[in-house]
Tab-separated table of C-alpha atoms and ligand atoms in Angstrom:
chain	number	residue	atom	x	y	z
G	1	UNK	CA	239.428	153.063	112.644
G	2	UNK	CA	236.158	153.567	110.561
G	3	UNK	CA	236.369	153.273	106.981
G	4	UNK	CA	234.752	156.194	105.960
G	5	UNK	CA	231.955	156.107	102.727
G	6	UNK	CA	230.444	157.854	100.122
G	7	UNK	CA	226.906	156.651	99.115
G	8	UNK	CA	225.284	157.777	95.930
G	9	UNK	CA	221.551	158.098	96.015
G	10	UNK	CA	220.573	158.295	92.824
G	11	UNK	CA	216.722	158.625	93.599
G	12	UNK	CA	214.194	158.272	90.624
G	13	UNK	CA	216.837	158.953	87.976
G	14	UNK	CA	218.440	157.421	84.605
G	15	UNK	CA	216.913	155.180	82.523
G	16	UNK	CA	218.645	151.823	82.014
G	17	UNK	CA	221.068	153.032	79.382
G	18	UNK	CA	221.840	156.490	81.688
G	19	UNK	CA	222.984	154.644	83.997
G	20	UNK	CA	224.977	152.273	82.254
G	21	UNK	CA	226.549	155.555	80.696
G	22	UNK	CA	226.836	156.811	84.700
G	23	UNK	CA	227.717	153.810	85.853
G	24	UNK	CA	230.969	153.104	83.409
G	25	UNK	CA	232.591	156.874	84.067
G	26	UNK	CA	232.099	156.614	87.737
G	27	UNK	CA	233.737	152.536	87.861
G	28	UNK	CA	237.217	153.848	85.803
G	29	UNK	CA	237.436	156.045	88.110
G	30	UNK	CA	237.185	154.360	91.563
G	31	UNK	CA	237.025	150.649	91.313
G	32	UNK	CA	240.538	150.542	91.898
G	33	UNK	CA	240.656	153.160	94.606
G	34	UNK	CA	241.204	151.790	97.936
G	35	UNK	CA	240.738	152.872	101.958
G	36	UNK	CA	237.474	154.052	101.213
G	37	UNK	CA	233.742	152.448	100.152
G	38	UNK	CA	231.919	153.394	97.742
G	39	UNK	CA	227.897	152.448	97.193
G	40	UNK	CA	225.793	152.927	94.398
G	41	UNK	CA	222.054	153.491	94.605
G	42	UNK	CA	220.855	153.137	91.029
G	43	UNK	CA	216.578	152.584	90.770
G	44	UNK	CA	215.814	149.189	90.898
G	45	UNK	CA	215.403	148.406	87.717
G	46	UNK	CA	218.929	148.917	86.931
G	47	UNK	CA	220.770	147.226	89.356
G	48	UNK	CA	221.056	143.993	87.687
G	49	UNK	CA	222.618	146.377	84.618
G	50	UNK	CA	224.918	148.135	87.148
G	51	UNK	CA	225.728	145.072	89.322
G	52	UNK	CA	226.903	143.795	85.641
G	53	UNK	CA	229.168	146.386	85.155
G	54	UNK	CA	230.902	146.726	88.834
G	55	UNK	CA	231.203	143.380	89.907
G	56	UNK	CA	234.852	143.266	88.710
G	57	UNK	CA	235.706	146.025	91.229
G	58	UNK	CA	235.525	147.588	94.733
G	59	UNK	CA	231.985	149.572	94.036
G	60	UNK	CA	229.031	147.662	96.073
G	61	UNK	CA	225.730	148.216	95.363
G	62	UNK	CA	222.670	149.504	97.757
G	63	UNK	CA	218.983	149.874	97.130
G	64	UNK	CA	216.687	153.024	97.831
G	65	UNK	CA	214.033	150.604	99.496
G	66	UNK	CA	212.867	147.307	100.224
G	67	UNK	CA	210.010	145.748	101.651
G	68	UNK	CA	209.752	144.091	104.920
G	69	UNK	CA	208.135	140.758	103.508
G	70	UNK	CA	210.419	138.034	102.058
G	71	UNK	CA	208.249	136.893	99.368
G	72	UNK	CA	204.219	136.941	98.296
G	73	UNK	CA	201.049	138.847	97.632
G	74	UNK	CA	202.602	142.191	97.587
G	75	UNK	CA	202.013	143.774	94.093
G	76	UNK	CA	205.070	146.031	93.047
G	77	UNK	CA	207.064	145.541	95.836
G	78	UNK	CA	210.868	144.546	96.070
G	79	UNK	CA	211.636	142.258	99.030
G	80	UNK	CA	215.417	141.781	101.076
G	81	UNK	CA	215.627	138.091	99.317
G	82	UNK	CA	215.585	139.431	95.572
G	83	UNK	CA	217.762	142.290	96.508
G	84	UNK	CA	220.511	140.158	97.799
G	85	UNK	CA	221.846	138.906	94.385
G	86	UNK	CA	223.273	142.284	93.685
G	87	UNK	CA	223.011	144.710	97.264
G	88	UNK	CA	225.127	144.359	100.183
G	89	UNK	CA	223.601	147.553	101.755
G	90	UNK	CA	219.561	149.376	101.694
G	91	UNK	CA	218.745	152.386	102.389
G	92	UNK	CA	215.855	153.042	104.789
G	93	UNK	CA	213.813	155.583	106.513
G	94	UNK	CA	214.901	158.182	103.821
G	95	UNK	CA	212.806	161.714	104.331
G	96	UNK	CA	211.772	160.948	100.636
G	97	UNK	CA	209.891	158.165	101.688
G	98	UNK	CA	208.722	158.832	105.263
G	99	UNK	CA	207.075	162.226	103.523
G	100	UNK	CA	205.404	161.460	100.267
G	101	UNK	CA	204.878	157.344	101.063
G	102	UNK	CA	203.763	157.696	104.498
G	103	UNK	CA	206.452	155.570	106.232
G	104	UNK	CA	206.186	155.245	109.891
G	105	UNK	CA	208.385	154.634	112.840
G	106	UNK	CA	206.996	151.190	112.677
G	107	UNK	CA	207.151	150.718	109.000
G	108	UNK	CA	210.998	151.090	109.089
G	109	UNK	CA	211.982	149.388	112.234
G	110	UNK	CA	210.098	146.432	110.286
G	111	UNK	CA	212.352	146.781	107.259
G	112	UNK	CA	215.543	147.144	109.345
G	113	UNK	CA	214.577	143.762	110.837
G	114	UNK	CA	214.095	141.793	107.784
G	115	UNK	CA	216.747	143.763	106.131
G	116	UNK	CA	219.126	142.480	108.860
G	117	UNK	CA	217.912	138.610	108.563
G	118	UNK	CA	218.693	138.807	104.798
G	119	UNK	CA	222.208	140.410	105.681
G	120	UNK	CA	221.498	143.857	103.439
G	121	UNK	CA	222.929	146.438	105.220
G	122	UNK	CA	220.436	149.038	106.166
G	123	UNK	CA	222.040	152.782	105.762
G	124	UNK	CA	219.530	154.360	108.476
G	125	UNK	CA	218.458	157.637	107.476
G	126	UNK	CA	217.272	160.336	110.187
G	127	UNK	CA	217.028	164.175	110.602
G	128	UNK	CA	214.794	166.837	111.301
G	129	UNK	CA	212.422	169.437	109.168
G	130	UNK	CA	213.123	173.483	109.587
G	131	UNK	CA	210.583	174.275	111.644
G	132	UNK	CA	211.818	171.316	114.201
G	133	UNK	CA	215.191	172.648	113.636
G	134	UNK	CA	214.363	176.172	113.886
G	135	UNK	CA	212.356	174.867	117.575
G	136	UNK	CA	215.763	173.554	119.085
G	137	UNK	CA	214.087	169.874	118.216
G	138	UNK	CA	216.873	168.511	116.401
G	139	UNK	CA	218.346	166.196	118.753
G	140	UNK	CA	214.817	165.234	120.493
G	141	UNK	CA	213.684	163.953	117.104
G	142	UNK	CA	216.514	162.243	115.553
G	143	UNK	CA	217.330	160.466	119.080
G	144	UNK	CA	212.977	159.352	118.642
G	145	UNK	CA	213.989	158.626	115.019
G	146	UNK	CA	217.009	156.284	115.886
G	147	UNK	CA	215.471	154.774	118.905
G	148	UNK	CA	212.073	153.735	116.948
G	149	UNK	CA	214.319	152.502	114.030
G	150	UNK	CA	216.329	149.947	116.162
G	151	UNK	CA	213.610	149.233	118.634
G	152	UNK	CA	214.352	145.315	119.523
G	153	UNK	CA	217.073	144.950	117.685
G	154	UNK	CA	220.432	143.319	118.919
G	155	UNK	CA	223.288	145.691	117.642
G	156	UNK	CA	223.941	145.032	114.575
G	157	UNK	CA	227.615	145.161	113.716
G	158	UNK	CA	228.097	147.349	109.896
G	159	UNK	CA	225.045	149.690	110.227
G	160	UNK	CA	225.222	152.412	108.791
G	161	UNK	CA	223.348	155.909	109.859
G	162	UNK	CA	222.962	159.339	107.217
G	163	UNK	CA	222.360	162.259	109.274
G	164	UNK	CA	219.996	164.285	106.438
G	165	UNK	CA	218.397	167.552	107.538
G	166	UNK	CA	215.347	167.469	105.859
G	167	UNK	CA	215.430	171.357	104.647
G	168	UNK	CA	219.092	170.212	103.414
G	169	UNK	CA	218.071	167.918	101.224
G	170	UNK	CA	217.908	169.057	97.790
G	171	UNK	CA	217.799	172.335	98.625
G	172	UNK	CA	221.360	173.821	97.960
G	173	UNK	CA	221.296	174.692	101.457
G	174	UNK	CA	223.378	172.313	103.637
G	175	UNK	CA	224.339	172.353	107.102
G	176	UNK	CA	227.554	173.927	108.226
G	177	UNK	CA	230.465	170.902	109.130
G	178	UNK	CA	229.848	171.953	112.798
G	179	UNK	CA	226.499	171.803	113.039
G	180	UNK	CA	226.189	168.476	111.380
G	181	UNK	CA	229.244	167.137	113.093
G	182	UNK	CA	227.739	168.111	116.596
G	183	UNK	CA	224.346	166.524	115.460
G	184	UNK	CA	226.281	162.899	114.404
G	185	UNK	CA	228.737	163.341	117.730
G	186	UNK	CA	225.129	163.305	119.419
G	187	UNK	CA	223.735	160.178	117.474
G	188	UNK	CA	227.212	158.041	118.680
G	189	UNK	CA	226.268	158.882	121.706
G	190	UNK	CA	222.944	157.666	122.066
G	191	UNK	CA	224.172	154.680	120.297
G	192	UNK	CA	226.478	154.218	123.043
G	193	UNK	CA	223.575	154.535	125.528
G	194	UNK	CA	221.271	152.106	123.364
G	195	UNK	CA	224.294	149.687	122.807
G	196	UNK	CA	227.545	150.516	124.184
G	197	UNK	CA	230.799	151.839	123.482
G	198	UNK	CA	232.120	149.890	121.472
G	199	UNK	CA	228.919	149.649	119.410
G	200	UNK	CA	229.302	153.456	119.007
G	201	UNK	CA	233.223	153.622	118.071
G	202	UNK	CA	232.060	150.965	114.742
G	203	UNK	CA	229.487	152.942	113.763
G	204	UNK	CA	229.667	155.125	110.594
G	205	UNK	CA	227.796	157.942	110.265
G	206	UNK	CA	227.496	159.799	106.874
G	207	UNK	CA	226.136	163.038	106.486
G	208	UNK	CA	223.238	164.015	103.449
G	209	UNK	CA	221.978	166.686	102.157
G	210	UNK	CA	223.374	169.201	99.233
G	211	UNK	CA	226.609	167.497	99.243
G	212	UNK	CA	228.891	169.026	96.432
G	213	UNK	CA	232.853	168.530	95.127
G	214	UNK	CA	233.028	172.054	96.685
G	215	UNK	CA	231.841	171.520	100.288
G	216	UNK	CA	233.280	167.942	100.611
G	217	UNK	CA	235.700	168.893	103.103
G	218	UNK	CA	233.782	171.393	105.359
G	219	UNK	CA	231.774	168.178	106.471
G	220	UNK	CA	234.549	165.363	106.175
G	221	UNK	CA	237.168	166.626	107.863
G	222	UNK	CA	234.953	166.417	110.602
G	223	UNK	CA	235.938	164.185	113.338
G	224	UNK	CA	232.465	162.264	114.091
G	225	UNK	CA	231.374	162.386	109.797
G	226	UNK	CA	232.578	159.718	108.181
G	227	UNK	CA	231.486	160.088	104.772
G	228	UNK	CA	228.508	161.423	103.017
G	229	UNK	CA	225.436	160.162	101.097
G	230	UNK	CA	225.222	162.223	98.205
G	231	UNK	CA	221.584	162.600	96.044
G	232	UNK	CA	222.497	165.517	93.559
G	233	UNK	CA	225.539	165.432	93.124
G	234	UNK	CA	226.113	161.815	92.708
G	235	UNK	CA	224.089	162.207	89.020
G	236	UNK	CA	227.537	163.795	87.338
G	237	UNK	CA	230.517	161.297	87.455
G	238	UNK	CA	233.044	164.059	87.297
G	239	UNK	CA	231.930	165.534	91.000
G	240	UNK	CA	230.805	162.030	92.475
G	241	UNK	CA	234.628	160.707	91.391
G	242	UNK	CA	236.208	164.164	93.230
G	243	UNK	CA	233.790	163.786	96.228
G	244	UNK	CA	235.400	159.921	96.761
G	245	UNK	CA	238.363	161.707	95.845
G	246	UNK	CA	238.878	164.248	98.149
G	247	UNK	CA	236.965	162.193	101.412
G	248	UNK	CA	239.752	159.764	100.824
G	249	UNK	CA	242.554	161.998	100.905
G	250	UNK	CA	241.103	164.334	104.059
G	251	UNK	CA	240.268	160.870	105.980
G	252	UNK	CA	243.928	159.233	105.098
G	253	UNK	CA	245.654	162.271	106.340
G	254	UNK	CA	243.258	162.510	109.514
G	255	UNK	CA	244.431	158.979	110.589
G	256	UNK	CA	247.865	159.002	109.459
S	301	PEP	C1	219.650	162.419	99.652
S	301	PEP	O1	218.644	162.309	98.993
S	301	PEP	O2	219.977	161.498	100.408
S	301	PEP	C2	220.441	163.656	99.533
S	301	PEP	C3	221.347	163.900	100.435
S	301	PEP	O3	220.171	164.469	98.446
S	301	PEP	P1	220.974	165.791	97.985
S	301	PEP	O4	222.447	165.459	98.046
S	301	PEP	O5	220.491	166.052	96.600
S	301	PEP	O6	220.634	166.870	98.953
């Protein structure tokens, strides 16, 4: 059984007091709520605030980026080794950053590897634009996404992979459950072709991109989506805490 997960990306958002404000709501809420995990994404500068306040509980932190150097000449950048102290997961290869920072194929199978030798968790983030989606590319370029990402890389047990549509992101306008369900059933199986079966049973798969407390069960009571990274939404503790909420409840009844 996978245990399923909700990620919050909180993107370039809250200052260090909003999100010890954010922080605090969304902890009394969950920390003590079990058969799920839940991640935080706060902006680096507040994860040693946030790490603070959720070490007590079940909450585990992840970063929005890292670099793939462990230390040195590198002006503003954040490597795996500094991040450890409070992250257990990172995210990479986010449409965010692949679009306005240039990130390449390359670029991110380089931070998955270091990621991995530091033991930070990469969450894996691929998906297509709208006009590749309106083409009938979607599964050509994710597979080319995934591939690239875990080029020369032994399977790495507790990866984690967001299916985001790029036109989904932000936009209000998500994919239907089906659609994104038939798009993650896809990605198991081409990690079952670049791995093997078992390899693709572990494997969680979230989906991304305008998650809300009101379509939270369209995508997770989908049998191949188990959980969701959540940008938006994730900013208000009230529909974060139902989102955890409700993917807990739909998931325990699916496997009971
Ligand atoms: C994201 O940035 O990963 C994301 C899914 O954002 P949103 O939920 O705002 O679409």
């Amino acid at each position: 059984m996978r245990i399923p997960m909700i990620a919050a990306n909180w993107k370039m958002n809250t200052t260090v007091s909003e999100a010890k404000k954010l922080v605090t709501e969304i902890h009394q809420e969950l920390s003590d709520i079990k058969n799920i995990d839940k991640v935080i994404c706060p902006p680096f500068i507040s994860l040693a605030t946030v790490y603070e306040l959720t070490k007590e509980g079940s909450i585990k932190l992840g970063a929005q980026n890292v670099y793939f150097e462990e230390k040195g000449a590198y002006t503003g950048e954040i490597s795996p080794l500094m991040l450890t102290d409070f992250c257990k997961y990172v995210i990479i290869g986010h449409s965010e950053r692949r679009q306005y920072f240039n990130e390449t194929r390359e670029i991110i199978n380089k931070k998955i590897r270091t990621s991995l030798s530091f033991k930070l968790m990469p969450i894996l983030c691929v998906g297509e634009s709208l006009e590749e989606n309106e083409a009938g590319n979607t599964e050509k370029i994710v597979a080319g996404q995934l591939k690239s990402a875990l080029a020369g890389i032994d399977y790495p047990n507790g990866l984690i992979l967001a299916y985001e549509p790029i036109w989904a992101i932000g936009t209000g306008k998500s994919a239907t459950g089906e659609q994104a369900n038939k798009t993650i059933g896809f990605l198991r199986r081409n990690i079952n072709e670049l791995y093997n079966e078992t390899a693709a049973q572990n494997v969680r798969i979230l989906y991304g991109g305008s998650v809300t407390d009101t379509n939270t069960t369209e995508f997770i009571s989908q049998p191949e989506i188990d959980g969701a990274l959540v940008g938006g939404a994730s900013l208000k503790a009230k529909q974060f805490i139902s989102i955890v909420k409700q993917a807990r409840e739909i998931k325990n009844q699916t496997s009971s």
